[in-house]
GROMACS .gro file of C-alpha atoms in nm:
model
  201
    1UNK     CA    1  -0.228   0.568   1.599
    2UNK     CA    2  -0.238   0.243   1.487
    3UNK     CA    3  -0.192  -0.084   1.720
    4UNK     CA    4   0.169  -0.255   1.744
    5UNK     CA    5   0.031  -0.610   1.827
    6UNK     CA    6   0.151  -0.906   1.607
    7UNK     CA    7  -0.051  -1.019   1.311
    8UNK     CA    8   0.037  -1.309   1.118
    9UNK     CA    9   0.056  -1.326   0.813
   10UNK     CA   10  -0.240  -1.536   0.693
   11UNK     CA   11  -0.453  -1.283   0.990
   12UNK     CA   12  -0.331  -1.008   0.701
   13UNK     CA   13  -0.363  -1.112   0.375
   14UNK     CA   14  -0.738  -1.202   0.415
   15UNK     CA   15  -0.820  -0.871   0.538
   16UNK     CA   16  -0.635  -0.720   0.250
   17UNK     CA   17  -0.753  -0.906   0.066
   18UNK     CA   18  -1.202  -0.903   0.134
   19UNK     CA   19  -1.047  -0.484   0.083
   20UNK     CA   20  -0.957  -0.536  -0.235
   21UNK     CA   21  -1.253  -0.759  -0.307
   22UNK     CA   22  -1.522  -0.465  -0.174
   23UNK     CA   23  -1.383  -0.141  -0.410
   24UNK     CA   24  -1.408  -0.470  -0.661
   25UNK     CA   25  -1.733  -0.469  -0.629
   26UNK     CA   26  -1.778  -0.100  -0.668
   27UNK     CA   27  -1.546  -0.035  -0.969
   28UNK     CA   28  -1.723   0.147  -1.260
   29UNK     CA   29  -1.576   0.026  -1.612
   30UNK     CA   30  -1.372   0.358  -1.793
   31UNK     CA   31  -1.731   0.377  -2.026
   32UNK     CA   32  -1.948   0.458  -1.733
   33UNK     CA   33  -1.702   0.650  -1.602
   34UNK     CA   34  -1.829   0.925  -1.917
   35UNK     CA   35  -2.010   1.200  -1.785
   36UNK     CA   36  -2.374   1.146  -1.984
   37UNK     CA   37  -2.389   1.445  -2.272
   38UNK     CA   38  -2.077   1.564  -2.165
   39UNK     CA   39  -1.789   1.268  -2.291
   40UNK     CA   40  -1.566   1.410  -2.048
   41UNK     CA   41  -1.441   1.187  -1.687
   42UNK     CA   42  -1.516   1.291  -1.319
   43UNK     CA   43  -1.283   1.512  -1.151
   44UNK     CA   44  -0.935   1.351  -0.947
   45UNK     CA   45  -1.029   1.362  -0.671
   46UNK     CA   46  -0.767   1.417  -0.397
   47UNK     CA   47  -0.747   1.295  -0.061
   48UNK     CA   48  -0.472   1.237   0.188
   49UNK     CA   49  -0.394   1.032   0.524
   50UNK     CA   50  -0.129   0.987   0.788
   51UNK     CA   51  -0.105   0.713   1.031
   52UNK     CA   52   0.116   0.668   1.319
   53UNK     CA   53   0.288   0.356   1.441
   54UNK     CA   54   0.583   0.271   1.719
   55UNK     CA   55   0.767   0.012   1.662
   56UNK     CA   56   0.973  -0.121   1.965
   57UNK     CA   57   1.322  -0.177   1.719
   58UNK     CA   58   1.557   0.068   1.658
   59UNK     CA   59   1.506   0.323   1.302
   60UNK     CA   60   1.778   0.092   1.148
   61UNK     CA   61   1.576  -0.206   1.206
   62UNK     CA   62   1.261  -0.079   1.064
   63UNK     CA   63   1.457   0.064   0.824
   64UNK     CA   64   1.613  -0.294   0.709
   65UNK     CA   65   1.298  -0.364   0.681
   66UNK     CA   66   1.265  -0.156   0.392
   67UNK     CA   67   1.516  -0.234   0.223
   68UNK     CA   68   1.638  -0.575   0.242
   69UNK     CA   69   1.364  -0.745  -0.010
   70UNK     CA   70   1.345  -1.109   0.223
   71UNK     CA   71   1.235  -0.874   0.487
   72UNK     CA   72   1.014  -0.643   0.280
   73UNK     CA   73   0.847  -0.947   0.153
   74UNK     CA   74   0.710  -1.068   0.532
   75UNK     CA   75   0.454  -0.797   0.499
   76UNK     CA   76   0.471  -0.615   0.103
   77UNK     CA   77   0.244  -0.858  -0.087
   78UNK     CA   78  -0.017  -0.813  -0.344
   79UNK     CA   79  -0.338  -1.032  -0.315
   80UNK     CA   80  -0.402  -1.322  -0.492
   81UNK     CA   81  -0.135  -1.510  -0.695
   82UNK     CA   82   0.148  -1.344  -0.744
   83UNK     CA   83   0.258  -1.324  -1.117
   84UNK     CA   84   0.592  -1.142  -1.015
   85UNK     CA   85   0.796  -0.890  -0.817
   86UNK     CA   86   1.079  -0.701  -0.848
   87UNK     CA   87   1.223  -0.470  -0.574
   88UNK     CA   88   1.537  -0.221  -0.645
   89UNK     CA   89   1.553  -0.023  -0.321
   90UNK     CA   90   1.767   0.244  -0.406
   91UNK     CA   91   1.673   0.581  -0.653
   92UNK     CA   92   1.549   0.571  -0.882
   93UNK     CA   93   1.478   0.263  -0.860
   94UNK     CA   94   1.156   0.118  -0.760
   95UNK     CA   95   0.878  -0.226  -0.676
   96UNK     CA   96   0.687  -0.301  -0.936
   97UNK     CA   97   0.394  -0.676  -0.847
   98UNK     CA   98   0.156  -0.836  -1.053
   99UNK     CA   99  -0.100  -1.075  -0.939
  100UNK     CA  100  -0.475  -1.263  -1.020
  101UNK     CA  101  -0.741  -1.211  -0.738
  102UNK     CA  102  -1.047  -1.443  -0.780
  103UNK     CA  103  -1.331  -1.289  -0.756
  104UNK     CA  104  -1.662  -1.504  -0.741
  105UNK     CA  105  -1.870  -1.603  -1.054
  106UNK     CA  106  -1.658  -1.381  -1.296
  107UNK     CA  107  -1.280  -1.359  -1.457
  108UNK     CA  108  -0.972  -1.324  -1.158
  109UNK     CA  109  -0.940  -0.944  -1.180
  110UNK     CA  110  -0.521  -0.885  -1.219
  111UNK     CA  111  -0.382  -0.634  -0.983
  112UNK     CA  112  -0.043  -0.432  -1.079
  113UNK     CA  113   0.109  -0.195  -0.830
  114UNK     CA  114   0.414   0.022  -0.968
  115UNK     CA  115   0.631   0.293  -0.768
  116UNK     CA  116   0.936   0.514  -0.807
  117UNK     CA  117   1.140   0.603  -0.505
  118UNK     CA  118   1.236   0.969  -0.515
  119UNK     CA  119   1.485   1.054  -0.167
  120UNK     CA  120   1.610   0.810   0.062
  121UNK     CA  121   1.812   0.881   0.370
  122UNK     CA  122   1.923   0.539   0.602
  123UNK     CA  123   1.748   0.431   0.906
  124UNK     CA  124   1.519   0.803   0.858
  125UNK     CA  125   1.312   0.900   0.524
  126UNK     CA  126   1.212   0.666   0.232
  127UNK     CA  127   1.024   0.892  -0.043
  128UNK     CA  128   0.842   0.689  -0.357
  129UNK     CA  129   0.523   0.757  -0.527
  130UNK     CA  130   0.297   0.434  -0.666
  131UNK     CA  131   0.040   0.332  -0.895
  132UNK     CA  132  -0.261   0.071  -0.816
  133UNK     CA  133  -0.423  -0.053  -1.131
  134UNK     CA  134  -0.698  -0.296  -1.219
  135UNK     CA  135  -0.716  -0.544  -1.529
  136UNK     CA  136  -0.512  -0.244  -1.682
  137UNK     CA  137  -0.696   0.044  -1.531
  138UNK     CA  138  -0.518   0.294  -1.339
  139UNK     CA  139  -0.770   0.349  -1.032
  140UNK     CA  140  -0.501   0.582  -0.857
  141UNK     CA  141  -0.208   0.755  -0.756
  142UNK     CA  142   0.066   0.806  -0.444
  143UNK     CA  143   0.271   1.052  -0.304
  144UNK     CA  144   0.417   0.874  -0.001
  145UNK     CA  145   0.648   1.009   0.281
  146UNK     CA  146   0.798   0.759   0.480
  147UNK     CA  147   0.915   0.939   0.867
  148UNK     CA  148   1.159   0.723   1.156
  149UNK     CA  149   1.219   0.887   1.458
  150UNK     CA  150   1.347   0.745   1.784
  151UNK     CA  151   1.180   0.702   2.069
  152UNK     CA  152   1.183   0.554   2.370
  153UNK     CA  153   1.442   0.220   2.283
  154UNK     CA  154   1.245   0.173   1.948
  155UNK     CA  155   1.098   0.382   1.635
  156UNK     CA  156   0.795   0.591   1.584
  157UNK     CA  157   0.688   0.553   1.264
  158UNK     CA  158   0.492   0.823   1.052
  159UNK     CA  159   0.294   0.704   0.694
  160UNK     CA  160   0.203   1.015   0.507
  161UNK     CA  161  -0.007   0.959   0.197
  162UNK     CA  162  -0.166   1.171  -0.039
  163UNK     CA  163  -0.338   1.032  -0.316
  164UNK     CA  164  -0.461   1.088  -0.652
  165UNK     CA  165  -0.789   0.912  -0.728
  166UNK     CA  166  -0.781   0.868  -1.097
  167UNK     CA  167  -1.098   0.573  -1.112
  168UNK     CA  168  -1.360   0.632  -0.844
  169UNK     CA  169  -1.586   0.378  -0.700
  170UNK     CA  170  -1.926   0.367  -0.707
  171UNK     CA  171  -1.926   0.514  -0.387
  172UNK     CA  172  -1.587   0.777  -0.390
  173UNK     CA  173  -1.667   0.872  -0.014
  174UNK     CA  174  -1.513   0.542   0.077
  175UNK     CA  175  -1.266   0.497  -0.171
  176UNK     CA  176  -0.938   0.701   0.118
  177UNK     CA  177  -1.117   0.482   0.421
  178UNK     CA  178  -1.089   0.184   0.228
  179UNK     CA  179  -0.703   0.246   0.140
  180UNK     CA  180  -0.672   0.445   0.469
  181UNK     CA  181  -0.773   0.088   0.602
  182UNK     CA  182  -0.543  -0.158   0.393
  183UNK     CA  183  -0.275   0.114   0.523
  184UNK     CA  184  -0.328   0.045   0.844
  185UNK     CA  185  -0.339  -0.341   0.783
  186UNK     CA  186  -0.004  -0.309   0.641
  187UNK     CA  187   0.149  -0.133   0.826
  188UNK     CA  188   0.041  -0.397   1.131
  189UNK     CA  189   0.224  -0.600   0.942
  190UNK     CA  190   0.565  -0.484   0.946
  191UNK     CA  191   0.521  -0.422   1.287
  192UNK     CA  192   0.426  -0.874   1.352
  193UNK     CA  193   0.739  -0.871   1.130
  194UNK     CA  194   0.973  -0.637   1.300
  195UNK     CA  195   0.856  -0.835   1.612
  196UNK     CA  196   0.998  -1.162   1.445
  197UNK     CA  197   1.292  -1.047   1.275
  198UNK     CA  198   1.388  -0.909   1.679
  199UNK     CA  199   1.338  -1.267   1.794
  200UNK     CA  200   1.509  -1.435   1.553
  201UNK     CA  201   1.830  -1.305   1.660
   0.00000   0.00000   0.00000
């Protein structure tokens, strides 16, 4: 269960940057990914995880934090210097973002995110797919299901992600924990945005 304690954006961003940096340090090049003597690439690794979060706001308010672009921007950003961003909250719309992430003693990494909404049920469910790319190399793609249920005057959020890791790191066993950790940090940012929104009203 994720803590719903508020976390400021300037706290979330460095933590996410640290996770990206750790993943980047372990990333191999496309040539390194070829199995010696076979000319083939490794098998795709499939993993899934579920994260729960209790939020002190009704489902309609939490849903708006996903749907309304200015509100979503309070808790969803790529690490590094933003280069582009677009959000179309509709089926079959989606979201795209690119950024440059500084790497010590090396050129900055180019990060890219692209999603497509598959199902949107107001104040109840959001289903979408997304891809994550580093330096034009597709790292992984995921199917995400976000479910919102009223509970005790607030909302119980259930985030289920099914990922296909296409380009594993040097330590493939760490790929899923890193993705899950980044998701938990992002959802803590969502909790902070929801709390801030309630204080503004």
